[in-house]
Structures are given as C-alpha cells and as structure tokens.
Amino acid sequence: MANNEPKKGGILRAYLNFNVLYKILIGLVIGAVAGIILAATGVTALPKWISMFGTIFTRLLKMIIIPMIVGSLVVGASSVSPANVGKVGIRVVIIYLITSACGVIIGLVMGNIFQPHAELAAVTELAANAAGKMPSDQTVWDIIANIIPTSVLTSLVNETVLQVIFFSLVFGLCLSFMKVSEDERIRTISTTMYNIFDCLAEVMMRIVSGIMQYAPIGVAVLICEVFAKNGAKVAGALLTVTIACFLGYAIHIIGVYGGLLAIFRIKIGAFFKEARTPFITAFVTRSSNGTLPTTFAAAENLGIDKEVYAFSLPLGATINMDGTAIYQGVCAFFLVMSTQGRGLTMGEMGMIVLLATLASIGTAGVPGAGAIMLAMVMSGIGFPIAEKTDLAGAYAMILGIDALLDMGRTALNVTGDLTCTACIAKKLGFVKADSVLK
C-alpha cells in the first residue's frame, strides 16, 4: 500500500537530478521557440511578471562575482606560492599563466576574424552607460596604476574587479608564506584564516550550483525576450561563436602545445598517445578536477616523477584555463559587438588578456565555471551583466550553448595541464629512466 503512494517532492527531485546542461539547453530551445512565435504575432516585449524571472537570474549572477573572486583567488594564490614548492612551483605557475595569456589572444584573434554577433535592437542606452564607465582619455599607465586600490573596501563596494583581483592575490601570497612560518602562532592563525577563505570559496560554489539549477528558467526568459525583439536571425550568430571557439581550441593545441613539446624535444606522437584518454574524459565530464585520476595515470605512463605531477596537475586544474581563456576572448567579442555595434578596442582587448589570465587562478575546475568567469571579465572591462539590457540577453544566448563550448575548453585545459607538467619535468630532470620523454 505504502509503495503505491507517490513520493513527496518527486517532481522537484526529478528536476534537480536531471543533468543541468540538458536543462539549460531545453530552456534555450523553449525560450527561442516562444520568442519566435511572439515575434511572428507582433509581440516584442514580455509582461513584467514574466520578465522578472530573467531579471532575477542576472541579479543572482552579479551577486556572486565579488565574493567568488575573493574566496577563490585567496585560496588559489595561497596554494601556489614558491614558499612551498620552490623552483618547480615558480616555473609551473609561469608557464601556466603564459599559455593562458596565449589562449586569450587566440580567442580575441578568432573573434576579430569571425566577428560573431547578433544584430540586437536597442543598443543606444547600454552603449551610453558603458561609455561612461570607460573613459577614452585613460592611458595604459593609468590602467596599470589603477590596478592597485587605494581602499579595499571601496573596491569591493564599487565592484572594481581588477583591484579586487590584485588585493586577493597579494593577500593569498602573503598568507601562504605565513602558513610555513617557523612561528607556531603565525602558522596557527594563518591556517585559520585560510580555512575561512576556503569555506567562503566552497560556499560560493554551492551557491553557484544553486544558481545553475535556476539558470534554465532565467535563460528561457532572457532568450525569449531576445528572439521576440530580434526574430530568428540571432541563431546563426551562436553557430559562428561555436565554430570560432573550436577552431581556436584546435589552433592552441597545434600551435602552443605542439610548439612547447617541440621546444622541449618531447615526441609529440608518444605524448598525445597518453594524453588522449584524459582528453576524452574531460570532453565528456566537462570537469578538470573530475579528470584528475586519468590525468595522473597518463603522467605516470609518460614517466613523470610523482612529486612533480602530484603537485602540478591539481594546480593546473585550478589555475591553468587555456580553453576557458579562448572562450573568454571569443565570447567577450560577441557580447560587445552584439550590444555595442562595434568590436573591441585595443585597450579593452589588453584588459581582457590581463583579467582572464589573472581570473583563471581562481576559476574552479568544475562544469560551467567558465561562464561565471565570463561575467567577471565583462564587468572588469566596464560591461556588467545588468538586468533588462541587451547584454543580459546576449549573455543568456552564450549560456544556452555553454555546455557544448565547455566540453571543448575543458578537454583543452586538461591537455594543457599535462603538456606543461611534461615540459617542466623534462627541463628539471624529474623523469624516470625509462620515460618516453627522454
């Protein structure tokens, strides 16, 4: 009798257990179809009570940006200091950041070549607001000087992303040195402080998971508004974004990783024979952290000493986001061109390279983290994802195809972790006698 009774909360449980990437994709399709139908009937605006659900989604995204930056970057920076890892750590971090910067540049080049954009209506108001936040008389030296905040609290309140990143990195690096202090009191309080920020980072990831459960609803409403206002013509822009990203991924693997392997005289065929398993695993799971067991196995098969890859690969899953960097470059170009009717300026592109490279240190190696990082980067160049704007609609379009883009960029991220680890291990001699790297 009891077995025949319906379980309470069954529908909610089924929704929560359903794969979030499928839910967002379904939201994209429902929103697009509804928007096309509304456009065909001459309706270009949704009722306020429906539009509210899209507004809630964009406000939730803005809510998490600053605390997520602070928590993730402090924890990330305090884990990579040379105080703990010496010459290996310094070289690994440098090569990770250089390849990430190359990734952003490739993404921006792809954006300039393909110029993916949707001709969205009503861009004047947003363009005026953005213009007010990016003064044209700023020199590169002003931008560099302004990275350093005069007041940390003011930077947090005003959401000045680059200043918050700078302070979080400095704070985290100092904290890491304190954690290995010979003074027991300093070690104790620094460990306590680290645990506080670690807890903050974990809490923010839980909040992000919750927001992603709501994302299908927000995406459906925002996409519906975009299609109702602009019709079906925006669909082709998403295909262009996808092509530009995956071509960028391929160029990065061949040009950057292939180049590194050639420079360090590592046999490309032997390397990719072992790298293909973590590559495929990352493509399917969309998680750098979830792929670590197979990446460890590949490093072991390549003959890399465990003391190197046991440190380098988990670190890479946290700070080495080359695929995500390419995604940032292409999608930032799409968002700006779609809403401003122009491409990115040299100053904006330079800022994106800097922001995306630094922000990659605090980006978690979990599915969908790159989309949150994109919101951070856009806010940092003066285009925050604000409610009731075309930018929010364009961002929702990217979220709709983010799962597909995420598969490629995660596979690239993991391949980069293994490539950089192999190069550093061979350079410093941390390889076994029978290693294929020799």
Coordinates of C-alpha atoms in Angstrom, one line a residue:
M1 CA 0.0 0.0 0.0
A2 CA 2.7 2.4 1.0
N3 CA 4.7 1.5 -2.1
N4 CA 1.8 2.8 -4.3
E5 CA 1.8 6.2 -2.7
P6 CA 3.5 9.0 -4.6
K7 CA 6.7 10.2 -3.1
K8 CA 6.6 13.8 -1.8
G9 CA 8.7 16.2 -3.7
G10 CA 9.0 13.8 -6.6
I11 CA 8.8 16.4 -9.3
L12 CA 11.3 18.7 -7.6
R13 CA 13.7 15.8 -7.0
A14 CA 13.4 14.7 -10.6
Y15 CA 14.2 18.3 -11.8
L16 CA 17.2 18.6 -9.5
N17 CA 18.6 15.2 -10.6
F18 CA 18.2 15.9 -14.3
N19 CA 21.5 17.0 -16.0
V20 CA 21.8 20.8 -15.7
L21 CA 23.3 21.1 -19.2
Y22 CA 20.3 19.5 -20.7
K23 CA 18.0 21.7 -18.7
I24 CA 19.7 24.8 -19.9
L25 CA 19.6 23.6 -23.5
I26 CA 15.9 22.8 -23.1
G27 CA 15.4 26.3 -21.6
L28 CA 17.3 27.8 -24.7
V29 CA 15.0 25.9 -27.1
I30 CA 11.8 26.7 -25.3
G31 CA 12.7 30.4 -25.0
A32 CA 13.8 30.6 -28.6
V33 CA 10.6 29.0 -29.9
A34 CA 8.4 31.1 -27.7
G35 CA 10.3 34.2 -28.8
I36 CA 9.9 33.4 -32.5
I37 CA 6.2 32.8 -32.0
L38 CA 5.8 36.1 -30.2
A39 CA 7.8 37.9 -32.9
A40 CA 5.6 36.4 -35.6
T41 CA 2.5 37.7 -33.8
G42 CA 3.9 41.2 -33.4
V43 CA 4.6 40.9 -29.6
T44 CA 8.1 42.3 -28.9
A45 CA 8.0 42.6 -25.1
L46 CA 7.1 40.1 -22.3
P47 CA 4.8 41.0 -19.4
K48 CA 6.7 42.4 -16.4
W49 CA 5.8 39.4 -14.2
I50 CA 7.5 37.1 -16.7
S51 CA 10.4 39.3 -17.4
M52 CA 11.1 39.4 -13.7
F53 CA 12.4 35.8 -13.8
G54 CA 15.2 36.9 -16.2
T55 CA 16.0 39.9 -14.0
I56 CA 16.3 37.6 -11.0
F57 CA 18.8 35.4 -12.9
T58 CA 21.1 38.4 -13.9
R59 CA 21.0 39.8 -10.4
L60 CA 22.0 36.4 -8.9
L61 CA 25.0 36.4 -11.3
K62 CA 26.1 39.8 -10.2
M63 CA 25.6 38.9 -6.5
I64 CA 28.2 36.1 -6.6
I65 CA 31.0 37.8 -8.6
I66 CA 33.0 39.7 -5.9
P67 CA 32.7 37.1 -3.1
M68 CA 33.6 34.3 -5.5
I69 CA 36.7 36.3 -6.7
V70 CA 37.9 36.9 -3.2
G71 CA 37.3 33.4 -1.9
S72 CA 38.7 31.5 -4.9
L73 CA 41.7 33.8 -5.5
V74 CA 42.9 33.9 -1.9
V75 CA 42.7 30.1 -1.7
G76 CA 44.3 29.7 -5.1
A77 CA 47.2 32.1 -4.5
S78 CA 47.9 30.7 -1.1
S79 CA 48.3 27.3 -2.6
V80 CA 50.8 28.1 -5.3
S81 CA 53.4 30.1 -3.5
P82 CA 57.1 29.3 -4.1
A83 CA 57.3 29.2 -0.3
N84 CA 56.1 25.6 -0.5
V85 CA 57.1 24.4 -4.0
G86 CA 60.4 26.1 -4.8
K87 CA 61.7 26.3 -8.3
V88 CA 59.2 23.7 -9.7
G89 CA 56.2 25.8 -8.5
I90 CA 57.6 29.0 -9.9
R91 CA 58.2 27.5 -13.3
V92 CA 54.9 25.7 -13.4
V93 CA 52.9 28.8 -12.5
I94 CA 54.7 31.0 -15.0
I95 CA 54.2 28.5 -17.9
Y96 CA 50.5 28.1 -16.9
L97 CA 49.9 31.8 -17.0
I98 CA 51.8 32.3 -20.2
T99 CA 49.8 29.6 -22.0
S100 CA 46.5 31.1 -20.6
A101 CA 47.5 34.5 -21.9
C102 CA 48.2 32.9 -25.3
G103 CA 44.7 31.4 -25.1
V104 CA 43.0 34.8 -24.6
I105 CA 45.0 36.3 -27.5
I106 CA 44.0 33.4 -29.8
G107 CA 40.4 33.8 -28.7
L108 CA 40.5 37.6 -29.5
V109 CA 42.0 36.8 -32.9
M110 CA 39.2 34.3 -33.6
G111 CA 36.7 37.0 -32.5
N112 CA 38.2 39.6 -34.8
I113 CA 38.3 37.1 -37.8
F114 CA 34.8 35.7 -37.4
Q115 CA 33.3 38.8 -35.8
P116 CA 30.4 36.7 -34.2
H117 CA 27.5 38.9 -33.3
A118 CA 23.7 39.1 -33.2
E119 CA 22.2 42.3 -34.5
L120 CA 20.3 43.1 -31.4
A121 CA 17.9 46.0 -31.2
A122 CA 18.0 49.0 -28.8
V123 CA 21.8 49.2 -28.1
T124 CA 21.9 53.0 -27.6
E125 CA 21.2 53.1 -23.8
L126 CA 23.6 50.3 -23.0
A127 CA 26.4 51.9 -25.2
A128 CA 26.0 55.2 -23.4
N129 CA 26.2 53.6 -20.0
A130 CA 29.3 51.6 -20.9
A131 CA 30.9 54.6 -22.5
G132 CA 30.6 56.4 -19.2
K133 CA 32.5 53.7 -17.4
M134 CA 35.4 53.5 -19.8
P135 CA 36.9 57.0 -20.2
S136 CA 38.7 57.4 -23.5
D137 CA 41.5 59.6 -22.1
Q138 CA 42.9 56.8 -19.9
T139 CA 46.4 55.8 -20.9
V140 CA 47.9 52.3 -20.4
W141 CA 49.9 53.7 -17.5
D142 CA 46.7 54.9 -15.8
I143 CA 45.2 51.5 -16.2
I144 CA 48.3 49.8 -14.6
A145 CA 48.3 52.3 -11.7
N146 CA 44.6 51.8 -11.1
I147 CA 45.1 48.1 -10.6
I148 CA 46.3 49.0 -7.1
P149 CA 43.4 50.0 -4.9
T150 CA 43.6 53.0 -2.5
S151 CA 40.8 51.5 -0.5
V152 CA 40.0 47.8 -0.5
L153 CA 36.5 48.4 0.9
T154 CA 35.8 50.9 -1.8
S155 CA 36.9 48.4 -4.5
L156 CA 34.7 45.8 -3.0
V157 CA 31.6 48.1 -2.8
N158 CA 32.2 49.6 -6.3
E159 CA 32.9 46.1 -7.7
T160 CA 36.2 47.2 -9.3
V161 CA 37.1 43.7 -10.4
L162 CA 40.8 44.2 -11.3
Q163 CA 41.6 45.9 -8.0
V164 CA 39.8 43.1 -6.1
I165 CA 41.8 40.5 -8.0
F166 CA 45.1 42.3 -7.2
F167 CA 44.4 42.6 -3.5
S168 CA 43.2 38.9 -3.3
L169 CA 46.4 37.7 -5.0
V170 CA 48.6 39.7 -2.7
F171 CA 46.6 38.6 0.4
G172 CA 46.8 35.0 -0.7
L173 CA 50.5 35.0 -1.4
C174 CA 51.3 36.6 2.0
L175 CA 49.0 34.1 3.7
S176 CA 50.9 31.2 2.1
F177 CA 54.2 32.4 3.4
M178 CA 52.7 32.7 6.9
K179 CA 51.4 29.1 6.7
V180 CA 55.0 27.9 6.6
S181 CA 56.4 30.3 9.2
E182 CA 58.6 28.9 12.0
D183 CA 56.5 30.8 14.5
E184 CA 53.7 28.4 15.7
R185 CA 51.3 31.3 16.5
I186 CA 51.6 32.7 12.9
R187 CA 51.1 29.2 11.4
T188 CA 48.0 28.7 13.5
I189 CA 46.3 32.0 12.7
S190 CA 47.2 31.8 9.0
T191 CA 45.8 28.3 8.8
T192 CA 42.6 29.5 10.5
M193 CA 42.4 32.4 8.0
Y194 CA 43.0 30.1 5.1
N195 CA 40.2 27.8 6.3
I196 CA 37.8 30.8 6.5
F197 CA 38.5 31.7 2.8
D198 CA 38.4 28.1 1.8
C199 CA 35.0 27.9 3.4
L200 CA 33.9 31.1 1.6
A201 CA 35.1 29.6 -1.7
E202 CA 33.2 26.3 -1.0
V203 CA 30.0 28.2 0.0
M204 CA 30.2 30.3 -3.2
M205 CA 30.5 27.1 -5.3
R206 CA 27.4 25.8 -3.6
I207 CA 25.6 29.0 -4.4
V208 CA 26.7 28.7 -8.0
S209 CA 25.3 25.2 -8.1
G210 CA 22.0 26.5 -6.9
I211 CA 22.0 29.3 -9.4
M212 CA 22.7 26.8 -12.2
Q213 CA 19.6 24.9 -11.1
Y214 CA 17.6 28.2 -11.6
A215 CA 19.5 29.0 -14.8
P216 CA 17.2 27.1 -17.2
I217 CA 14.3 29.4 -16.2
G218 CA 16.3 32.6 -16.4
V219 CA 17.8 31.6 -19.7
A220 CA 14.4 30.7 -21.2
V221 CA 13.0 34.1 -20.3
L222 CA 16.0 36.1 -21.4
I223 CA 16.3 34.1 -24.7
C224 CA 12.6 34.6 -25.3
E225 CA 13.0 38.4 -25.0
V226 CA 15.9 38.3 -27.4
F227 CA 14.1 36.3 -30.0
A228 CA 10.8 38.3 -29.6
K229 CA 12.7 41.5 -30.2
N230 CA 15.0 40.3 -33.0
G231 CA 13.5 37.2 -34.5
A232 CA 15.2 34.0 -35.6
K233 CA 18.2 35.8 -37.2
V234 CA 20.3 35.6 -34.0
A235 CA 20.6 31.7 -34.2
G236 CA 23.3 31.9 -36.9
A237 CA 25.5 34.0 -34.5
L238 CA 25.6 31.2 -32.0
L239 CA 26.9 28.8 -34.7
T240 CA 29.6 31.3 -35.5
V241 CA 30.6 31.6 -31.9
T242 CA 30.8 27.8 -31.7
I243 CA 33.0 27.5 -34.8
A244 CA 35.3 30.3 -33.7
C245 CA 35.8 28.7 -30.2
F246 CA 36.5 25.2 -31.5
L247 CA 38.9 26.5 -34.2
G248 CA 40.7 28.4 -31.5
Y249 CA 40.9 25.3 -29.4
A250 CA 42.5 23.4 -32.3
I251 CA 45.0 26.2 -33.1
H252 CA 46.0 26.3 -29.4
I253 CA 46.7 22.5 -29.3
I254 CA 48.7 22.5 -32.5
G255 CA 50.5 25.9 -32.2
V256 CA 51.0 26.4 -28.4
Y257 CA 51.2 22.8 -27.1
G258 CA 52.8 21.4 -30.1
G259 CA 55.3 24.2 -30.0
L260 CA 56.1 23.6 -26.4
L261 CA 56.6 19.9 -26.9
A262 CA 58.9 20.7 -29.9
I263 CA 60.9 23.3 -27.9
F264 CA 61.5 20.8 -25.0
R265 CA 62.2 18.0 -27.5
I266 CA 59.3 15.7 -26.4
K267 CA 58.0 13.3 -29.0
I268 CA 54.6 14.6 -30.0
G269 CA 53.2 11.2 -31.0
A270 CA 54.2 9.5 -27.8
F271 CA 52.8 12.3 -25.7
F272 CA 49.4 12.5 -27.3
K273 CA 49.1 8.7 -27.2
E274 CA 48.9 9.0 -23.4
A275 CA 47.1 12.4 -23.4
R276 CA 44.1 11.2 -25.4
T277 CA 42.4 9.3 -22.5
P278 CA 42.3 12.4 -20.2
F279 CA 41.3 14.5 -23.3
I280 CA 38.3 12.3 -24.0
T281 CA 37.4 12.0 -20.3
A282 CA 37.5 15.8 -19.9
F283 CA 35.4 16.3 -23.0
V284 CA 32.7 14.0 -21.7
T285 CA 32.7 15.1 -18.0
R286 CA 33.4 18.8 -18.5
S287 CA 35.4 18.8 -15.3
S288 CA 39.2 19.3 -14.9
N289 CA 39.1 18.1 -11.3
G290 CA 37.0 15.1 -12.2
T291 CA 39.5 14.1 -14.8
L292 CA 42.5 14.1 -12.4
P293 CA 42.7 10.3 -11.9
T294 CA 43.1 9.7 -15.6
T295 CA 45.5 12.7 -15.9
F296 CA 47.6 11.2 -13.1
A297 CA 47.7 7.8 -14.9
A298 CA 48.8 9.5 -18.1
A299 CA 51.6 11.4 -16.3
E300 CA 52.7 8.1 -14.7
N301 CA 52.7 6.4 -18.1
L302 CA 54.8 9.2 -19.5
G303 CA 57.4 8.6 -16.8
I304 CA 57.0 11.8 -14.9
D305 CA 58.1 11.7 -11.2
K306 CA 55.1 11.7 -8.9
E307 CA 56.5 14.5 -6.7
V308 CA 56.1 16.8 -9.8
Y309 CA 52.7 15.7 -11.3
A310 CA 51.1 15.2 -7.9
F311 CA 51.6 19.0 -7.4
S312 CA 51.4 20.3 -10.9
L313 CA 48.3 18.6 -12.2
P314 CA 45.9 19.6 -9.3
L315 CA 47.4 23.1 -9.5
G316 CA 46.7 23.1 -13.3
A317 CA 43.1 22.0 -12.7
T318 CA 42.8 25.2 -10.6
I319 CA 44.7 27.9 -12.5
N320 CA 45.5 26.6 -16.0
M321 CA 42.4 27.5 -18.1
D322 CA 43.7 27.9 -21.6
G323 CA 40.4 26.6 -23.2
T324 CA 38.5 28.9 -20.9
A325 CA 40.7 31.8 -22.0
I326 CA 40.0 31.2 -25.7
Y327 CA 36.3 31.1 -24.8
Q328 CA 36.6 34.4 -22.9
G329 CA 38.1 36.1 -26.0
V330 CA 35.5 34.9 -28.5
C331 CA 32.5 35.4 -26.2
A332 CA 33.6 38.9 -25.0
F333 CA 33.9 39.9 -28.6
F334 CA 30.4 38.5 -29.3
L335 CA 28.8 40.3 -26.3
V336 CA 30.4 43.7 -27.1
M337 CA 29.8 43.6 -30.8
S338 CA 26.2 42.4 -30.3
T339 CA 25.3 45.1 -27.9
Q340 CA 27.5 48.0 -28.9
G341 CA 27.6 47.6 -32.6
R342 CA 31.4 47.6 -32.7
G343 CA 34.4 45.4 -32.0
L344 CA 36.7 45.6 -29.0
T345 CA 39.3 48.4 -28.7
M346 CA 42.9 47.6 -28.2
G347 CA 42.6 48.8 -24.6
E348 CA 39.6 46.5 -23.9
M349 CA 41.4 43.6 -25.5
G350 CA 44.5 44.2 -23.4
M351 CA 42.3 44.4 -20.3
I352 CA 40.6 41.1 -21.2
V353 CA 44.0 39.4 -21.6
L354 CA 45.0 40.6 -18.2
L355 CA 41.7 39.9 -16.4
A356 CA 41.1 36.5 -18.0
T357 CA 44.7 35.4 -17.2
L358 CA 44.5 36.5 -13.6
A359 CA 40.9 35.4 -13.0
S360 CA 41.9 31.9 -14.2
I361 CA 43.8 31.4 -11.0
G362 CA 40.5 31.4 -9.1
T363 CA 38.3 29.6 -11.5
A364 CA 37.2 26.2 -10.2
G365 CA 37.8 23.1 -12.5
V366 CA 34.1 22.2 -12.5
P367 CA 31.4 22.3 -15.2
G368 CA 30.2 25.7 -16.1
A369 CA 32.8 27.7 -14.2
G370 CA 33.9 29.5 -17.4
A371 CA 30.5 31.1 -17.8
I372 CA 30.8 32.7 -14.4
M373 CA 34.3 33.8 -15.2
L374 CA 33.0 35.5 -18.4
A375 CA 30.6 37.6 -16.3
M376 CA 33.6 38.7 -14.1
V377 CA 35.7 39.6 -17.2
M378 CA 32.8 41.6 -18.8
S379 CA 32.3 43.5 -15.5
G380 CA 36.0 44.2 -15.4
I381 CA 36.0 45.9 -18.8
G382 CA 33.0 48.1 -18.0
F383 CA 30.2 45.9 -19.3
P384 CA 28.5 44.4 -16.2
I385 CA 25.7 41.9 -16.9
A386 CA 22.8 44.1 -15.7
E387 CA 19.2 43.3 -15.8
K388 CA 16.9 44.5 -18.6
T389 CA 19.7 45.1 -21.0
D390 CA 20.7 43.6 -24.3
L391 CA 23.9 42.4 -22.7
A392 CA 22.0 40.2 -20.4
G393 CA 20.1 38.7 -23.4
A394 CA 23.4 38.1 -25.3
Y395 CA 24.9 36.5 -22.2
A396 CA 21.9 34.2 -21.9
M397 CA 22.5 33.2 -25.6
I398 CA 26.0 32.2 -24.7
L399 CA 24.8 30.3 -21.6
G400 CA 22.4 28.3 -23.9
I401 CA 25.4 26.8 -25.8
D402 CA 27.9 26.9 -23.0
A403 CA 27.7 23.2 -22.4
L404 CA 29.0 22.5 -25.9
L405 CA 31.7 25.1 -25.6
D406 CA 32.6 23.8 -22.1
M407 CA 33.3 20.3 -23.5
G408 CA 36.0 21.6 -25.8
R409 CA 37.5 24.1 -23.5
T410 CA 37.8 21.5 -20.6
A411 CA 39.5 19.0 -22.9
L412 CA 41.9 21.7 -23.9
N413 CA 42.5 22.7 -20.2
V414 CA 43.4 19.2 -19.2
T415 CA 45.7 18.7 -22.2
G416 CA 47.5 21.9 -21.2
D417 CA 48.0 20.7 -17.7
L418 CA 49.7 17.5 -18.9
T419 CA 51.7 19.4 -21.6
C420 CA 53.1 22.0 -19.1
T421 CA 53.8 19.3 -16.5
A422 CA 55.8 17.2 -19.0
C423 CA 57.8 20.1 -20.2
I424 CA 58.8 21.3 -16.7
A425 CA 59.5 17.7 -15.6
K426 CA 61.9 17.1 -18.5
K427 CA 63.5 20.6 -18.1
L428 CA 64.3 19.9 -14.4
G429 CA 65.1 16.2 -14.9
F430 CA 62.1 14.9 -12.9
V431 CA 61.5 11.9 -15.2
K432 CA 62.1 8.2 -14.8
A433 CA 64.9 6.4 -16.5
D434 CA 62.6 4.6 -18.9
S435 CA 60.4 7.7 -19.6
V436 CA 59.2 8.3 -23.1
L437 CA 60.0 12.0 -22.5
K438 CA 63.8 11.3 -22.7

